[in-house]
Short mmCIF file of C-alpha atoms in Angstrom, two decimals:
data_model
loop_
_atom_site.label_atom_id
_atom_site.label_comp_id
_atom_site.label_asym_id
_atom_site.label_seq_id
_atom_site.Cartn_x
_atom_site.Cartn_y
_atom_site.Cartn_z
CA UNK A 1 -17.43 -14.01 14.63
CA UNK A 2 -16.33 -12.06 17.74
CA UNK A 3 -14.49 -8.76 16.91
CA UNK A 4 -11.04 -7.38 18.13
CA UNK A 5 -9.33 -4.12 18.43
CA UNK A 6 -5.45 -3.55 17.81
CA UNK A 7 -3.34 -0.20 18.46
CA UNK A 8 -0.39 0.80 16.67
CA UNK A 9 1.95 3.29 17.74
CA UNK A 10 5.50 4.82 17.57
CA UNK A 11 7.39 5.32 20.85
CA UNK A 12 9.13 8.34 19.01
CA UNK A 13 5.71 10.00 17.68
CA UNK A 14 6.85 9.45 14.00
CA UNK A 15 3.66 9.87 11.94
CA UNK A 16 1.97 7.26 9.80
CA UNK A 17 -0.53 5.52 7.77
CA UNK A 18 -1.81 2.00 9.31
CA UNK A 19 -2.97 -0.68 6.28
CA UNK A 20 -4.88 -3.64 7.43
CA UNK A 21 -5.19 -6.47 4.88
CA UNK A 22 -4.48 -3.82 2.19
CA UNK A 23 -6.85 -1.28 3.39
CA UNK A 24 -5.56 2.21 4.68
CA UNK A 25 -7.47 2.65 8.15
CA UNK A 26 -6.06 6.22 8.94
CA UNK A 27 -7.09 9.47 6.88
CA UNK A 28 -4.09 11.60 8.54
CA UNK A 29 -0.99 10.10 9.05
CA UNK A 30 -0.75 9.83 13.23
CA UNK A 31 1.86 8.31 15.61
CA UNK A 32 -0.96 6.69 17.19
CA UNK A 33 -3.53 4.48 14.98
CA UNK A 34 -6.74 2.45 16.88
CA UNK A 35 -9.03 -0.04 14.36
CA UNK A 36 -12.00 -1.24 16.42
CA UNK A 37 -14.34 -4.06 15.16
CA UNK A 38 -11.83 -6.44 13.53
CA UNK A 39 -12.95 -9.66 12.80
CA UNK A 40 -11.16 -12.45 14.16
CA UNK A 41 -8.11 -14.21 12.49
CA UNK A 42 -5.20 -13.82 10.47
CA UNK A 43 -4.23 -10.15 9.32
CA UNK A 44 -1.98 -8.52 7.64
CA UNK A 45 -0.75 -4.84 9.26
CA UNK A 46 1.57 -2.72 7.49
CA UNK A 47 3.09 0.79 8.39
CA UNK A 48 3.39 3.60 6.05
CA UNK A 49 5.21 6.51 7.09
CA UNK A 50 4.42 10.05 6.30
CA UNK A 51 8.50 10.79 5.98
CA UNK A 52 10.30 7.34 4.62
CA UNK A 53 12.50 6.09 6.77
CA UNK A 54 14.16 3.24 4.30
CA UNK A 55 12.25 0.56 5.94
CA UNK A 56 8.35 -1.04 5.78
CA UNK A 57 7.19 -2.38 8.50
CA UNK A 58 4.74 -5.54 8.09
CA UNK A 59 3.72 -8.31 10.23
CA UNK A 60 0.91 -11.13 9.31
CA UNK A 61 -0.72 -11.88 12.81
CA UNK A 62 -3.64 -14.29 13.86
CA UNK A 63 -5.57 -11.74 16.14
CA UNK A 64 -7.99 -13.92 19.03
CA UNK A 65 -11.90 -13.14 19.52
CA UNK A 66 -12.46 -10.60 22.36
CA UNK A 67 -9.05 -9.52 22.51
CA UNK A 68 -7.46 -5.61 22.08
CA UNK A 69 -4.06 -5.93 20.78
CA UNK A 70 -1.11 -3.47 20.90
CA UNK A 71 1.72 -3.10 18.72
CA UNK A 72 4.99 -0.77 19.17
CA UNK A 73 7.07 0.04 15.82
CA UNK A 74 10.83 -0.68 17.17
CA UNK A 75 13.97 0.10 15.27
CA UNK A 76 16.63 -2.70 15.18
CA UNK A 77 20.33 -2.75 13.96
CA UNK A 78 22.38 -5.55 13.15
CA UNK A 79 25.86 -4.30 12.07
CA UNK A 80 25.79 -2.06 8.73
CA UNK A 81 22.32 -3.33 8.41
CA UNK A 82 19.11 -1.15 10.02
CA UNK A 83 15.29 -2.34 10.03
CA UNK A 84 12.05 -2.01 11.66
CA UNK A 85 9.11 -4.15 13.21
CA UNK A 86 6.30 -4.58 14.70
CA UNK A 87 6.47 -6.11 17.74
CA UNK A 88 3.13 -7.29 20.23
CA UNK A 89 3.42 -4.98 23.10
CA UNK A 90 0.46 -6.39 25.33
CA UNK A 91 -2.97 -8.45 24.77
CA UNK A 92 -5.91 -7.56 27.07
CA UNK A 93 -9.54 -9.23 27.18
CA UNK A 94 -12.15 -6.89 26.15
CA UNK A 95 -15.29 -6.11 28.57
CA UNK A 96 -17.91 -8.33 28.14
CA UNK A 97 -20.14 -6.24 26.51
CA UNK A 98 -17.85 -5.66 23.42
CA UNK A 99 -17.38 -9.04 22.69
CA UNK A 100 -21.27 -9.68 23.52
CA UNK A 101 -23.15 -10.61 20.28
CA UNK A 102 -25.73 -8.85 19.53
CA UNK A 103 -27.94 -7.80 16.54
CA UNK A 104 -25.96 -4.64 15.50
CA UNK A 105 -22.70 -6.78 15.47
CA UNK A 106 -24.29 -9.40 13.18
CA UNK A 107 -24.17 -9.40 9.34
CA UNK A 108 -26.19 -11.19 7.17
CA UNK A 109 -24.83 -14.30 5.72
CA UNK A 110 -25.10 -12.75 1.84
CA UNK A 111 -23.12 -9.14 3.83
CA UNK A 112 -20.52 -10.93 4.89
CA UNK A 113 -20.15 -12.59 1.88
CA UNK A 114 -19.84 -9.49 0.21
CA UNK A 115 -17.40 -8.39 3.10
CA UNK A 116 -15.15 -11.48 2.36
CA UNK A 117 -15.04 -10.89 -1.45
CA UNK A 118 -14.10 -7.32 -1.11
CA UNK A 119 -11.21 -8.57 1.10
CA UNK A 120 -9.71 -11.11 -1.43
CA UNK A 121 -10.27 -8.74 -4.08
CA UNK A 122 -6.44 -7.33 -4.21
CA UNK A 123 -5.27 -10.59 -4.84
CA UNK A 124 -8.08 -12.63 -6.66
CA UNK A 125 -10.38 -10.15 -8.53
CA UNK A 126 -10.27 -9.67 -12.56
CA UNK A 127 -10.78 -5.92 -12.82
CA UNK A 128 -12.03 -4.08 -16.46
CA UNK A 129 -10.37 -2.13 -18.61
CA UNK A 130 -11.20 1.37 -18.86
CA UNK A 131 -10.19 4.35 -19.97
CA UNK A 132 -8.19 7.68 -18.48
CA UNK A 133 -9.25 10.99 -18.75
CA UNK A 134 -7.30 13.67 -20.06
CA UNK A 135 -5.48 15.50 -17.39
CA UNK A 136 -7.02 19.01 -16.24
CA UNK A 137 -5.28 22.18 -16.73
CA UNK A 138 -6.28 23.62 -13.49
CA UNK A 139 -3.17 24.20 -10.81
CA UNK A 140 -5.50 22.12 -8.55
CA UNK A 141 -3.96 18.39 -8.00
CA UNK A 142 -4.67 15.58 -9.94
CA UNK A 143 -6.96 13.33 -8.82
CA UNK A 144 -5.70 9.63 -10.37
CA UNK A 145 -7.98 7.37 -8.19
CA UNK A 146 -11.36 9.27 -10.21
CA UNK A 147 -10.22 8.75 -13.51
CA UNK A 148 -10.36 5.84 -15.08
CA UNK A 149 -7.38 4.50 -16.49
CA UNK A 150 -6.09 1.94 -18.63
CA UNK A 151 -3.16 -0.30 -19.76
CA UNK A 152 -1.57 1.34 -23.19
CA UNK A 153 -1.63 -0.41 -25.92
CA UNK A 154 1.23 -2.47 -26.79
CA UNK A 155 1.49 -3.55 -23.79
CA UNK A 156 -1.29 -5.70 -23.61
CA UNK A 157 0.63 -9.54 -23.35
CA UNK A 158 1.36 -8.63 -19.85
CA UNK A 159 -1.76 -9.98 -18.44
CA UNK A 160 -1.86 -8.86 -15.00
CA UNK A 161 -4.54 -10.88 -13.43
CA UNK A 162 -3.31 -11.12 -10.03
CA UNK A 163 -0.56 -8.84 -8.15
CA UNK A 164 2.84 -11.05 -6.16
CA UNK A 165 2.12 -11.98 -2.80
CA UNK A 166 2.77 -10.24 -0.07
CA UNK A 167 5.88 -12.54 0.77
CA UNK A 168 7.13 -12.49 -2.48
CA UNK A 169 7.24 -8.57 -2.14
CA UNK A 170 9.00 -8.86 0.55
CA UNK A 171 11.35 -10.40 -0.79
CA UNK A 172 11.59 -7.61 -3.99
CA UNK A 173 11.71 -4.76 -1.05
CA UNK A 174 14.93 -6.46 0.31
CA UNK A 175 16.84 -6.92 -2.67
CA UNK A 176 15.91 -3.06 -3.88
CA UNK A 177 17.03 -1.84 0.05
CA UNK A 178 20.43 -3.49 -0.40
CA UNK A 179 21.22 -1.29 -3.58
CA UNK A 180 23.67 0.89 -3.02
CA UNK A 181 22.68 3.82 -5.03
CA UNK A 182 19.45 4.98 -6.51
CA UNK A 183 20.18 4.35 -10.02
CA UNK A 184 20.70 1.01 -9.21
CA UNK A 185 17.52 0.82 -7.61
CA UNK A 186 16.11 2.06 -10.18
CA UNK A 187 16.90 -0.58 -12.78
CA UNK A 188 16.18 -3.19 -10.42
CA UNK A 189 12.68 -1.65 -9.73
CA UNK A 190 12.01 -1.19 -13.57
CA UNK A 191 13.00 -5.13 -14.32
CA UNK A 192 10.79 -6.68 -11.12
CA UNK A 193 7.79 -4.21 -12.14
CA UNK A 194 7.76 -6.11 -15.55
CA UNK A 195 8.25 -9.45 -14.28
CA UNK A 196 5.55 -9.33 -11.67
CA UNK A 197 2.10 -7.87 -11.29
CA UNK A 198 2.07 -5.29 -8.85
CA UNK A 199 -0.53 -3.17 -7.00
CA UNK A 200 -0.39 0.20 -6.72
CA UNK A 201 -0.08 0.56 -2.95
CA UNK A 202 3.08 -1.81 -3.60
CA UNK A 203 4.54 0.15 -6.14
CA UNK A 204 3.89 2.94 -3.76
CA UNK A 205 6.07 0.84 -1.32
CA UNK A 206 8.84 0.89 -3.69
CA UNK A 207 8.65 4.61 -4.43
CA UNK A 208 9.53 5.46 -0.95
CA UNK A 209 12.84 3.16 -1.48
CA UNK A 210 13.90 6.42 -3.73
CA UNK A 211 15.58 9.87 -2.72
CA UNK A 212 15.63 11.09 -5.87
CA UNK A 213 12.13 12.64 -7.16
CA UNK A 214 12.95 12.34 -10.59
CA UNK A 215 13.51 9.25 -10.52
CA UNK A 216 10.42 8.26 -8.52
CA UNK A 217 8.59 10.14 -11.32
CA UNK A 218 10.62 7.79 -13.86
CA UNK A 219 9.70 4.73 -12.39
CA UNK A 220 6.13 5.44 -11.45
CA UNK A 221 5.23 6.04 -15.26
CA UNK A 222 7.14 2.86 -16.09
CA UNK A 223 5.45 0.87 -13.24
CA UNK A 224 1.73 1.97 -14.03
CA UNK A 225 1.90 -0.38 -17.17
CA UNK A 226 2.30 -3.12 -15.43
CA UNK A 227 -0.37 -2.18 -12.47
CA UNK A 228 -2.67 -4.65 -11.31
CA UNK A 229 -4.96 -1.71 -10.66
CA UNK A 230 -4.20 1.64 -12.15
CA UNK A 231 -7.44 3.31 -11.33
CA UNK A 232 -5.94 3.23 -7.15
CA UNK A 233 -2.51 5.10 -8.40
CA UNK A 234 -3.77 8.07 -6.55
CA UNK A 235 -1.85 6.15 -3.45
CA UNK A 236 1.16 6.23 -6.23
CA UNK A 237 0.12 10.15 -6.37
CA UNK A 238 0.30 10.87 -2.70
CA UNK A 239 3.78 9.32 -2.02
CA UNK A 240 5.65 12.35 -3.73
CA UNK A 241 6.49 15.24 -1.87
CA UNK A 242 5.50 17.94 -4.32
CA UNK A 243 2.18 18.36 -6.22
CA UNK A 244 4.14 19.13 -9.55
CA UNK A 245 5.48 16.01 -9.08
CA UNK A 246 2.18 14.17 -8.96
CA UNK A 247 1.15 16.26 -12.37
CA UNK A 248 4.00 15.62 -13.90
CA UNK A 249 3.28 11.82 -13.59
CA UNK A 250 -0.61 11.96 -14.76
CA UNK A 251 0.66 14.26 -17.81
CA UNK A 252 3.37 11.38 -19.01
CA UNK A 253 1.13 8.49 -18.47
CA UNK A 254 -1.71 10.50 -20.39
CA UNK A 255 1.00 11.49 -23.06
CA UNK A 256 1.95 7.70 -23.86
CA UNK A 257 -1.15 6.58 -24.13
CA UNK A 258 -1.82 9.38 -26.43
CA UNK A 259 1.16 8.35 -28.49
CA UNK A 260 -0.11 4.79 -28.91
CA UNK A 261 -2.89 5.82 -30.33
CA UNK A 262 -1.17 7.14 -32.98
#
């Protein structure tokens, strides 16, 4: 398959992280994000921002062989109502010798294979159980995404096999944007994170809905029993502002599972 390359950028330098099909493509958050060598086909991008701004934006595009594609994060209003997007800014043919097969741009069939799996995975894989550690006692932050973590007992009939669909989420974001307070929010958050399976980059999503860090804190311990895959909540981790905030949250979810036991 030929490859592609897509930009996205903010006219107002506004820093953040680029996700492609669920995968984060930028270490630092920038205001400026290239991914080169993208297979051909339909994607789904997604913009993170370093400092919420109250809205996600998302687009699922079919990107053409041999193409470079750039996008331009616009803010639009409609009365009361506010929202961004991301909208095609231009499409230009790459030179010849990028889109040029050769032996370095071909996989194996059983490679890409792999590659393909690894790509459904957020949505079709059945992930095992295992266990979290206990949390450290060093000031140093808590690294979630290296321990291993698990559902607590008792909670074990919600058998979440496979996380909502990215248009179904959608759908979850809106309603929780039109509540007009955080506590509200809140108990809308808490009742849609027990009726559907979510990932942790989505509950991530929804943490950034919140201006209130306690009650990010609140809803993130809730929300990680009903995670599709707990042993990613470091991205869970790194959407709070202060590193107490992220101990705080590895120290309850450790402390309920410790109380199950008993």
């Amino acid at each position: 398959m030929a490859q592609v390359e897509l930009v996205v950028q903010h006219p107002d330098k506004d820093k953040f992280y680029l996700f492609v099909d669920g995968l984060r493509e930028n270490e630092d958050p920038r205001s400026r994000v290239k991914v080169k060598k993208l297979q051909d086909g339909p994607h789904h991008i997604k913009v993170i921002f370093e400092k919420p701004q109250g809205s996600t934006p998302q687009l699922k595009v079919n990107l053409e062989a041999g193409y470079a594609y750039e996008f331009e994060i616009k803010r639009y209003a409609n009365g009361t109502r506010k929202w961004l997007a991301l909208n095609e800014i231009s499409k230009k043919e790459l030179p010849p010798k990028v889109v040029k097969k050769t032996l370095s741009d071909t996989l194996p069939v059983q490679e890409l294979k792999v590659a393909s799996d690894k790509s459904d995975s957020l949505f079709n894989a059945h992930l095992p159980i295992p266990k979290i550690s206990e949390p450290s006692d060093s000031a140093n932050r808590v690294n979630i995404m290296q321990d291993s973590v698990a559902l607590p007992p008792g909670k074990m009939e919600f058998q979440c096999q496979n996380p909502v669909r990215p248009l179904t989420f959608d759908t979850i974001l809106e309603e929780l944007q039109s509540a007009p307070k955080d506590e509200m929010r809140l108990e809308r958050a808490l009742s849609y994170s027990e009726k559907h399976c979510l990932s942790a980059i989505q509950i991530m999503e929804i943490l950034q809905l919140f201006d209130q860090e306690s009650l990010k804190i609140d809803y993130a311990t809730h929300a990680y029993r009903f995670c599709f895959d707990p042993m990613n909540y470091q991205f869970v981790e790194d959407s709070f502002k202060y590193e107490a905030s992220a101990r705080e949250l590895h120290n309850r979810i450790y402390s309920e599972q410790e109380k199950s036991k008993r």
